[in-house]
């Protein structure tokens, strides 16, 4: 790693102020950033750890909305959201491995927007709102492309608000070595319709499968998908699976998610 | 440099560390607690697993500065007060839960977390929980057996081949 300093502010205001320094970068749980730094793919002058910002911690429910602080670990979401939003808690409980889940955070995952990360699928399928230090961004506008989000320089994800669905499920087909999703599909059913978001598959990062959403909104069953197909255009093709294979998996995993959501 | 103070295996330790100093580097290189191993250095293998505030973390993927004020426990702090092996360590010995032994410190730390969260896990739960701990000797059967035994369960039905 190149040399840098670490600061550990305890308030959002202090974190935002610290991030104004030249080449400063926020540090969530570090489960992606630290390996990136080790590979010398980033050279910040300063890392601003968000782990001790009290207002970015924890899970709370208000009405039909689940709010998760940006610095909340996957392990905490897995346990503390299990009652209010079990589909999301199950997703969090299957990210990485137990030690990774004790460090990795929802804000870090969402801000990084890895094309194979799990949380972006949940946020997009839930129509979540990404709360930052300056504004609120709809998930539909937040995930711009592979590793790209609507966040501005120095802007941090302070919380994510999820409308709680009537039913939801996430199905992940894991790449057996990395255990990242080769294809992951999150299906969420709301009173006003169904949303389906796909991660791992597309070169553009997480996306909504709108044809499936329409079909499932009128008939919430795996059968409703039978006449649909997913184009392999723009699908990731690598040694783990061709674009055609990923496109095929999108439909299969969507069907499984619908069945499991019930 | 930042000054950090933490409790490691019950003893208070203060050190000046650079921002990029990893927790595992502080443990091994500065404090000579070399029981915590670095296998992959990419947070895959789990040989560097330690407990920070009671939770398993990969010490190769956490900065020492992030552990300021924390309670850290390493494999050196796992034995009984009289120096004898604790229940989990003894079970690893009894059931031949190690071959080369490189992954063992991480396995014991992970197993300790598992049994704290889930005192009577099923064989499948043990295998799933160890997802982030890799044994390159591939000695998983006996590791699973040792953990099941440490939880006080019958291990005669677990395949050893």
PDB file of C-alpha atoms in Angstrom, chain A residues 3-251:
ATOM      1  CA  UNK A   3       1.221   5.626   2.697  1.00  0.00           C
ATOM      2  CA  UNK A   4      -1.819   7.524   3.969  1.00  0.00           C
ATOM      3  CA  UNK A   5      -3.332   8.815   7.189  1.00  0.00           C
ATOM      4  CA  UNK A   6      -6.590   7.691   8.776  1.00  0.00           C
ATOM      5  CA  UNK A   7      -9.092   9.917  10.517  1.00  0.00           C
ATOM      6  CA  UNK A   8     -12.033   8.617  12.516  1.00  0.00           C
ATOM      7  CA  UNK A   9     -14.660  11.351  12.846  1.00  0.00           C
ATOM      8  CA  UNK A  10     -17.741  10.714  14.983  1.00  0.00           C
ATOM      9  CA  UNK A  11     -20.256  13.010  13.263  1.00  0.00           C
ATOM     10  CA  UNK A  12     -21.446  13.316   9.677  1.00  0.00           C
ATOM     11  CA  UNK A  13     -20.427  16.986   9.610  1.00  0.00           C
ATOM     12  CA  UNK A  14     -16.877  16.178  10.698  1.00  0.00           C
ATOM     13  CA  UNK A  15     -16.640  13.346   8.159  1.00  0.00           C
ATOM     14  CA  UNK A  16     -17.812  15.605   5.340  1.00  0.00           C
ATOM     15  CA  UNK A  17     -15.362  18.313   6.408  1.00  0.00           C
ATOM     16  CA  UNK A  18     -12.477  15.825   6.557  1.00  0.00           C
ATOM     17  CA  UNK A  19     -13.319  14.576   3.064  1.00  0.00           C
ATOM     18  CA  UNK A  20     -12.647  18.016   1.642  1.00  0.00           C
ATOM     19  CA  UNK A  21      -8.907  17.361   1.975  1.00  0.00           C
ATOM     20  CA  UNK A  22      -7.069  16.677  -1.275  1.00  0.00           C
ATOM     21  CA  UNK A  23      -7.289  13.028  -2.334  1.00  0.00           C
ATOM     22  CA  UNK A  24      -9.217  12.071   0.801  1.00  0.00           C
ATOM     23  CA  UNK A  25     -11.416   9.017   0.459  1.00  0.00           C
ATOM     24  CA  UNK A  26     -14.153   7.572   2.690  1.00  0.00           C
ATOM     25  CA  UNK A  27     -13.526   4.188   4.326  1.00  0.00           C
ATOM     26  CA  UNK A  28     -16.573   2.060   5.161  1.00  0.00           C
ATOM     27  CA  UNK A  29     -15.789  -1.439   6.379  1.00  0.00           C
ATOM     28  CA  UNK A  30     -12.837  -1.671   4.016  1.00  0.00           C
ATOM     29  CA  UNK A  31     -13.689  -5.136   2.708  1.00  0.00           C
ATOM     30  CA  UNK A  32     -13.317  -3.931  -0.866  1.00  0.00           C
ATOM     31  CA  UNK A  33     -11.192  -0.828  -0.359  1.00  0.00           C
ATOM     32  CA  UNK A  34      -8.384  -2.475   1.627  1.00  0.00           C
ATOM     33  CA  UNK A  35      -7.723  -5.172  -1.010  1.00  0.00           C
ATOM     34  CA  UNK A  36      -7.852  -2.382  -3.620  1.00  0.00           C
ATOM     35  CA  UNK A  37      -5.267  -0.365  -1.673  1.00  0.00           C
ATOM     36  CA  UNK A  38      -3.066  -3.434  -1.310  1.00  0.00           C
ATOM     37  CA  UNK A  39      -3.108  -3.832  -5.071  1.00  0.00           C
ATOM     38  CA  UNK A  40      -2.069  -0.162  -5.323  1.00  0.00           C
ATOM     39  CA  UNK A  41      -5.136   0.582  -7.395  1.00  0.00           C
ATOM     40  CA  UNK A  42      -5.870   3.620  -5.227  1.00  0.00           C
ATOM     41  CA  UNK A  43      -3.581   6.168  -3.616  1.00  0.00           C
ATOM     42  CA  UNK A  44      -5.562   8.341  -1.201  1.00  0.00           C
ATOM     43  CA  UNK A  45      -3.718  10.870   0.948  1.00  0.00           C
ATOM     44  CA  UNK A  46      -6.120  10.232   3.748  1.00  0.00           C
ATOM     45  CA  UNK A  47      -8.859   7.752   4.587  1.00  0.00           C
ATOM     46  CA  UNK A  48     -11.859   9.011   6.499  1.00  0.00           C
ATOM     47  CA  UNK A  49     -13.279   6.084   8.436  1.00  0.00           C
ATOM     48  CA  UNK A  50     -17.058   6.294   8.783  1.00  0.00           C
ATOM     49  CA  UNK A  51     -17.298   3.427  11.258  1.00  0.00           C
ATOM     50  CA  UNK A  52     -17.604   5.651  14.324  1.00  0.00           C
ATOM     51  CA  UNK A  53     -20.158   8.106  12.997  1.00  0.00           C
ATOM     52  CA  UNK A  54     -22.975   7.467  15.449  1.00  0.00           C
ATOM     53  CA  UNK A  55     -25.756   8.809  13.192  1.00  0.00           C
ATOM     54  CA  UNK A  56     -24.843   6.291  10.487  1.00  0.00           C
ATOM     55  CA  UNK A  57     -25.328   3.212  12.667  1.00  0.00           C
ATOM     56  CA  UNK A  58     -28.164   0.787  13.012  1.00  0.00           C
ATOM     57  CA  UNK A  59     -31.531  -0.280  11.703  1.00  0.00           C
ATOM     58  CA  UNK A  60     -34.855   1.398  12.490  1.00  0.00           C
ATOM     59  CA  UNK A  61     -38.423   1.008  11.289  1.00  0.00           C
ATOM     60  CA  UNK A  62     -40.905   3.876  10.890  1.00  0.00           C
ATOM     61  CA  UNK A  63     -44.261   2.899   9.401  1.00  0.00           C
ATOM     62  CA  UNK A  64     -43.625   0.980   6.185  1.00  0.00           C
ATOM     63  CA  UNK A  65     -40.028   2.102   5.852  1.00  0.00           C
ATOM     64  CA  UNK A  66     -36.872   0.437   7.041  1.00  0.00           C
ATOM     65  CA  UNK A  67     -33.962   2.825   7.460  1.00  0.00           C
ATOM     66  CA  UNK A  68     -30.422   1.483   7.659  1.00  0.00           C
ATOM     67  CA  UNK A  69     -27.521   3.741   8.609  1.00  0.00           C
ATOM     68  CA  UNK A  70     -24.778   3.829   6.002  1.00  0.00           C
ATOM     69  CA  UNK A  71     -22.125   2.468   8.374  1.00  0.00           C
ATOM     70  CA  UNK A  72     -24.257  -0.499   9.463  1.00  0.00           C
ATOM     71  CA  UNK A  73     -22.556  -3.839   8.922  1.00  0.00           C
ATOM     72  CA  UNK A  74     -24.050  -6.700   6.955  1.00  0.00           C
ATOM     73  CA  UNK A  75     -24.109  -8.786  10.146  1.00  0.00           C
ATOM     74  CA  UNK A  76     -26.217  -6.160  11.915  1.00  0.00           C
ATOM     75  CA  UNK A  77     -28.661  -5.933   9.015  1.00  0.00           C
ATOM     76  CA  UNK A  78     -28.885  -9.742   8.914  1.00  0.00           C
ATOM     77  CA  UNK A  79     -29.920  -9.852  12.567  1.00  0.00           C
ATOM     78  CA  UNK A  80     -31.743  -6.547  13.135  1.00  0.00           C
ATOM     79  CA  UNK A  81     -33.786  -6.418   9.915  1.00  0.00           C
ATOM     80  CA  UNK A  82     -34.875 -10.060  10.136  1.00  0.00           C
ATOM     81  CA  UNK A  83     -38.290  -9.168  11.579  1.00  0.00           C
ATOM     82  CA  UNK A  84     -39.086  -6.114   9.496  1.00  0.00           C
ATOM     83  CA  UNK A  85     -37.678  -7.081   6.096  1.00  0.00           C
ATOM     84  CA  UNK A  86     -36.652 -10.763   6.075  1.00  0.00           C
ATOM     85  CA  UNK A  87     -35.772 -10.828   2.364  1.00  0.00           C
ATOM     86  CA  UNK A  88     -33.239  -8.062   2.851  1.00  0.00           C
ATOM     87  CA  UNK A  89     -31.869  -9.574   6.066  1.00  0.00           C
ATOM     88  CA  UNK A  90     -31.341 -12.890   4.267  1.00  0.00           C
ATOM     89  CA  UNK A  91     -29.450 -11.125   1.495  1.00  0.00           C
ATOM     90  CA  UNK A  92     -27.212  -9.386   4.040  1.00  0.00           C
ATOM     91  CA  UNK A  93     -26.614 -12.695   5.821  1.00  0.00           C
ATOM     92  CA  UNK A  94     -25.189 -14.258   2.673  1.00  0.00           C
ATOM     93  CA  UNK A  95     -22.735 -11.559   1.619  1.00  0.00           C
ATOM     94  CA  UNK A  96     -19.130 -12.758   1.791  1.00  0.00           C
ATOM     95  CA  UNK A  97     -18.477 -14.785   4.924  1.00  0.00           C
ATOM     96  CA  UNK A  98     -19.103 -14.166   8.658  1.00  0.00           C
ATOM     97  CA  UNK A  99     -15.896 -12.164   9.223  1.00  0.00           C
ATOM     98  CA  UNK A 100     -16.511 -10.019   6.152  1.00  0.00           C
ATOM     99  CA  UNK A 101     -20.101  -9.395   7.288  1.00  0.00           C
ATOM    100  CA  UNK A 102     -18.780  -8.101  10.618  1.00  0.00           C
ATOM    101  CA  UNK A 103     -16.895  -5.329   8.823  1.00  0.00           C
ATOM    102  CA  UNK A 104     -18.518  -4.636   5.453  1.00  0.00           C
ATOM    103  CA  UNK A 105     -21.226  -1.953   5.417  1.00  0.00           C
ATOM    104  CA  UNK A 106     -24.305  -1.191   3.355  1.00  0.00           C
ATOM    105  CA  UNK A 107     -23.089   2.316   2.540  1.00  0.00           C
ATOM    106  CA  UNK A 108     -19.767   0.997   1.323  1.00  0.00           C
ATOM    107  CA  UNK A 109     -21.405  -1.635  -0.854  1.00  0.00           C
ATOM    108  CA  UNK A 110     -23.906   0.777  -2.376  1.00  0.00           C
ATOM    109  CA  UNK A 111     -21.315   3.490  -2.993  1.00  0.00           C
ATOM    110  CA  UNK A 112     -18.885   1.054  -4.597  1.00  0.00           C
ATOM    111  CA  UNK A 113     -21.608  -0.420  -6.859  1.00  0.00           C
ATOM    112  CA  UNK A 114     -19.658  -3.517  -7.784  1.00  0.00           C
ATOM    113  CA  UNK A 115     -21.495  -5.090 -10.736  1.00  0.00           C
ATOM    114  CA  UNK A 116     -21.759  -8.345  -8.755  1.00  0.00           C
ATOM    115  CA  UNK A 117     -22.628  -6.872  -5.345  1.00  0.00           C
ATOM    116  CA  UNK A 118     -25.851  -7.967  -3.650  1.00  0.00           C
ATOM    117  CA  UNK A 119     -27.120  -4.763  -2.004  1.00  0.00           C
ATOM    118  CA  UNK A 120     -27.610  -2.785  -5.229  1.00  0.00           C
ATOM    119  CA  UNK A 121     -30.169  -5.409  -6.336  1.00  0.00           C
ATOM    120  CA  UNK A 122     -32.106  -5.020  -3.089  1.00  0.00           C
ATOM    121  CA  UNK A 123     -32.004  -1.232  -3.224  1.00  0.00           C
ATOM    122  CA  UNK A 124     -33.155  -1.083  -6.832  1.00  0.00           C
ATOM    123  CA  UNK A 125     -35.841  -3.762  -6.466  1.00  0.00           C
ATOM    124  CA  UNK A 126     -37.176  -2.075  -3.342  1.00  0.00           C
ATOM    125  CA  UNK A 127     -37.237   1.367  -4.898  1.00  0.00           C
ATOM    126  CA  UNK A 128     -35.057   2.443  -1.992  1.00  0.00           C
ATOM    127  CA  UNK A 129     -33.954   5.990  -1.315  1.00  0.00           C
ATOM    128  CA  UNK A 130     -30.240   6.592  -0.884  1.00  0.00           C
ATOM    129  CA  UNK A 131     -29.731   9.322   1.717  1.00  0.00           C
ATOM    130  CA  UNK A 132     -26.495  11.285   1.529  1.00  0.00           C
ATOM    131  CA  UNK A 133     -25.101  14.165   3.528  1.00  0.00           C
ATOM    132  CA  UNK A 134     -26.655  16.612   1.050  1.00  0.00           C
ATOM    133  CA  UNK A 135     -29.710  15.002  -0.591  1.00  0.00           C
ATOM    134  CA  UNK A 136     -31.914  11.994  -1.202  1.00  0.00           C
ATOM    135  CA  UNK A 137     -31.468   9.987  -4.385  1.00  0.00           C
ATOM    136  CA  UNK A 138     -33.923   7.414  -5.751  1.00  0.00           C
ATOM    137  CA  UNK A 139     -32.253   4.050  -6.364  1.00  0.00           C
ATOM    138  CA  UNK A 140     -33.412   4.306 -10.005  1.00  0.00           C
ATOM    139  CA  UNK A 141     -31.178   7.369 -10.394  1.00  0.00           C
ATOM    140  CA  UNK A 142     -28.362   6.271  -8.103  1.00  0.00           C
ATOM    141  CA  UNK A 143     -26.834   3.261  -9.865  1.00  0.00           C
ATOM    142  CA  UNK A 144     -25.327   4.762 -12.995  1.00  0.00           C
ATOM    143  CA  UNK A 145     -23.091   1.976 -14.295  1.00  0.00           C
ATOM    144  CA  UNK A 146     -20.405  -0.510 -13.338  1.00  0.00           C
ATOM    145  CA  UNK A 147     -18.690   0.939 -10.226  1.00  0.00           C
ATOM    146  CA  UNK A 148     -20.435   4.241 -10.988  1.00  0.00           C
ATOM    147  CA  UNK A 149     -23.059   6.027  -8.928  1.00  0.00           C
ATOM    148  CA  UNK A 150     -24.698   9.438  -8.787  1.00  0.00           C
ATOM    149  CA  UNK A 151     -22.553  10.350  -5.766  1.00  0.00           C
ATOM    150  CA  UNK A 152     -20.484  13.492  -6.136  1.00  0.00           C
ATOM    151  CA  UNK A 153     -16.896  13.771  -4.932  1.00  0.00           C
ATOM    152  CA  UNK A 154     -16.832  13.731  -1.137  1.00  0.00           C
ATOM    153  CA  UNK A 155     -20.546  12.882  -0.835  1.00  0.00           C
ATOM    154  CA  UNK A 156     -21.302  10.003   1.533  1.00  0.00           C
ATOM    155  CA  UNK A 157     -24.188   7.566   1.880  1.00  0.00           C
ATOM    156  CA  UNK A 158     -25.492   8.261   5.381  1.00  0.00           C
ATOM    157  CA  UNK A 159     -28.503   5.926   5.187  1.00  0.00           C
ATOM    158  CA  UNK A 160     -30.624   3.811   2.882  1.00  0.00           C
ATOM    159  CA  UNK A 161     -34.423   3.800   3.267  1.00  0.00           C
ATOM    160  CA  UNK A 162     -36.268   0.735   2.040  1.00  0.00           C
ATOM    161  CA  UNK A 163     -40.044   0.691   1.576  1.00  0.00           C
ATOM    162  CA  UNK A 164     -40.986  -2.655   3.143  1.00  0.00           C
ATOM    163  CA  UNK A 165     -42.607  -4.948   0.559  1.00  0.00           C
ATOM    164  CA  UNK A 166     -45.452  -7.438   1.015  1.00  0.00           C
ATOM    165  CA  UNK A 167     -43.100 -10.201  -0.084  1.00  0.00           C
ATOM    166  CA  UNK A 168     -39.533 -10.355  -1.330  1.00  0.00           C
ATOM    167  CA  UNK A 169     -36.742 -12.769  -2.034  1.00  0.00           C
ATOM    168  CA  UNK A 170     -33.198 -12.713  -3.319  1.00  0.00           C
ATOM    169  CA  UNK A 171     -31.725 -15.618  -5.235  1.00  0.00           C
ATOM    170  CA  UNK A 172     -28.019 -15.659  -5.870  1.00  0.00           C
ATOM    171  CA  UNK A 173     -26.257 -18.046  -8.212  1.00  0.00           C
ATOM    172  CA  UNK A 174     -22.748 -17.838  -6.865  1.00  0.00           C
ATOM    173  CA  UNK A 175     -19.546 -18.046  -8.794  1.00  0.00           C
ATOM    174  CA  UNK A 176     -18.058 -20.961  -6.870  1.00  0.00           C
ATOM    175  CA  UNK A 177     -14.562 -19.544  -6.317  1.00  0.00           C
ATOM    176  CA  UNK A 178     -15.261 -15.928  -5.320  1.00  0.00           C
ATOM    177  CA  UNK A 179     -18.836 -16.591  -4.159  1.00  0.00           C
ATOM    178  CA  UNK A 180     -19.852 -13.286  -5.634  1.00  0.00           C
ATOM    179  CA  UNK A 181     -23.077 -13.531  -7.575  1.00  0.00           C
ATOM    180  CA  UNK A 182     -22.670 -14.769 -11.116  1.00  0.00           C
ATOM    181  CA  UNK A 183     -26.285 -13.676 -11.327  1.00  0.00           C
ATOM    182  CA  UNK A 184     -28.423 -12.467  -8.439  1.00  0.00           C
ATOM    183  CA  UNK A 185     -32.082 -11.490  -8.675  1.00  0.00           C
ATOM    184  CA  UNK A 186     -34.084  -9.589  -6.082  1.00  0.00           C
ATOM    185  CA  UNK A 187     -37.866  -9.664  -6.459  1.00  0.00           C
ATOM    186  CA  UNK A 188     -40.025  -7.368  -4.318  1.00  0.00           C
ATOM    187  CA  UNK A 189     -43.827  -7.295  -4.366  1.00  0.00           C
ATOM    188  CA  UNK A 190     -45.615  -4.096  -3.367  1.00  0.00           C
ATOM    189  CA  UNK A 191     -49.280  -3.125  -3.359  1.00  0.00           C
ATOM    190  CA  UNK A 192     -48.685  -1.095  -6.535  1.00  0.00           C
ATOM    191  CA  UNK A 193     -46.631  -3.676  -8.412  1.00  0.00           C
ATOM    192  CA  UNK A 194     -43.606  -5.924  -8.508  1.00  0.00           C
ATOM    193  CA  UNK A 195     -40.003  -4.822  -9.001  1.00  0.00           C
ATOM    194  CA  UNK A 196     -37.212  -7.103 -10.212  1.00  0.00           C
ATOM    195  CA  UNK A 197     -33.545  -6.129 -10.080  1.00  0.00           C
ATOM    196  CA  UNK A 198     -30.645  -8.137 -11.436  1.00  0.00           C
ATOM    197  CA  UNK A 199     -27.020  -7.989 -10.316  1.00  0.00           C
ATOM    198  CA  UNK A 200     -23.899  -9.780 -11.547  1.00  0.00           C
ATOM    199  CA  UNK A 201     -25.163 -10.150 -15.095  1.00  0.00           C
ATOM    200  CA  UNK A 202     -24.847  -6.902 -16.993  1.00  0.00           C
ATOM    201  CA  UNK A 203     -21.878  -4.869 -18.132  1.00  0.00           C
ATOM    202  CA  UNK A 204     -23.914  -1.839 -17.070  1.00  0.00           C
ATOM    203  CA  UNK A 205     -24.203  -3.052 -13.470  1.00  0.00           C
ATOM    204  CA  UNK A 206     -27.466  -3.637 -11.651  1.00  0.00           C
ATOM    205  CA  UNK A 207     -30.638  -3.255 -13.779  1.00  0.00           C
ATOM    206  CA  UNK A 208     -34.401  -3.744 -13.615  1.00  0.00           C
ATOM    207  CA  UNK A 209     -36.010  -6.465 -15.705  1.00  0.00           C
ATOM    208  CA  UNK A 210     -39.105  -4.508 -16.627  1.00  0.00           C
ATOM    209  CA  UNK A 211     -40.814  -7.205 -18.748  1.00  0.00           C
ATOM    210  CA  UNK A 212     -40.749  -9.538 -15.759  1.00  0.00           C
ATOM    211  CA  UNK A 213     -42.040  -6.758 -13.500  1.00  0.00           C
ATOM    212  CA  UNK A 214     -45.078  -6.275 -15.758  1.00  0.00           C
ATOM    213  CA  UNK A 215     -45.787  -9.986 -16.010  1.00  0.00           C
ATOM    214  CA  UNK A 216     -45.368 -10.544 -12.268  1.00  0.00           C
ATOM    215  CA  UNK A 217     -47.467  -7.512 -11.361  1.00  0.00           C
ATOM    216  CA  UNK A 218     -50.504  -9.140 -12.963  1.00  0.00           C
ATOM    217  CA  UNK A 219     -49.637 -12.726 -11.994  1.00  0.00           C
ATOM    218  CA  UNK A 220     -47.113 -13.245  -9.187  1.00  0.00           C
ATOM    219  CA  UNK A 221     -45.999 -16.741 -10.130  1.00  0.00           C
ATOM    220  CA  UNK A 222     -42.975 -18.278 -11.797  1.00  0.00           C
ATOM    221  CA  UNK A 223     -45.322 -19.378 -14.616  1.00  0.00           C
ATOM    222  CA  UNK A 224     -45.872 -15.760 -15.545  1.00  0.00           C
ATOM    223  CA  UNK A 225     -42.275 -15.672 -16.781  1.00  0.00           C
ATOM    224  CA  UNK A 226     -42.492 -18.640 -19.112  1.00  0.00           C
ATOM    225  CA  UNK A 227     -42.893 -16.708 -22.364  1.00  0.00           C
ATOM    226  CA  UNK A 228     -40.263 -14.123 -21.491  1.00  0.00           C
ATOM    227  CA  UNK A 229     -36.640 -14.225 -22.474  1.00  0.00           C
ATOM    228  CA  UNK A 230     -33.656 -12.082 -21.600  1.00  0.00           C
ATOM    229  CA  UNK A 231     -31.330 -10.821 -24.294  1.00  0.00           C
ATOM    230  CA  UNK A 232     -27.651 -11.688 -23.970  1.00  0.00           C
ATOM    231  CA  UNK A 233     -26.736  -8.258 -25.374  1.00  0.00           C
ATOM    232  CA  UNK A 234     -24.613  -6.366 -22.876  1.00  0.00           C
ATOM    233  CA  UNK A 235     -24.341  -9.338 -20.530  1.00  0.00           C
ATOM    234  CA  UNK A 236     -20.964  -9.995 -18.928  1.00  0.00           C
ATOM    235  CA  UNK A 237     -19.108 -12.780 -20.687  1.00  0.00           C
ATOM    236  CA  UNK A 238     -16.064 -14.214 -18.945  1.00  0.00           C
ATOM    237  CA  UNK A 239     -14.457 -17.514 -18.046  1.00  0.00           C
ATOM    238  CA  UNK A 240     -17.114 -18.108 -15.387  1.00  0.00           C
ATOM    239  CA  UNK A 241     -20.016 -17.916 -17.807  1.00  0.00           C
ATOM    240  CA  UNK A 242     -21.001 -16.609 -21.219  1.00  0.00           C
ATOM    241  CA  UNK A 243     -23.446 -13.785 -21.760  1.00  0.00           C
ATOM    242  CA  UNK A 244     -25.996 -16.325 -22.988  1.00  0.00           C
ATOM    243  CA  UNK A 245     -25.588 -18.340 -19.813  1.00  0.00           C
ATOM    244  CA  UNK A 246     -26.039 -15.279 -17.618  1.00  0.00           C
ATOM    245  CA  UNK A 247     -29.122 -14.233 -19.589  1.00  0.00           C
ATOM    246  CA  UNK A 248     -30.550 -17.711 -19.071  1.00  0.00           C
ATOM    247  CA  UNK A 249     -29.768 -17.544 -15.349  1.00  0.00           C
ATOM    248  CA  UNK A 250     -31.624 -14.238 -14.983  1.00  0.00           C
ATOM    249  CA  UNK A 251     -34.889 -15.951 -15.854  1.00  0.00           C
TER     250      UNK A 251
END
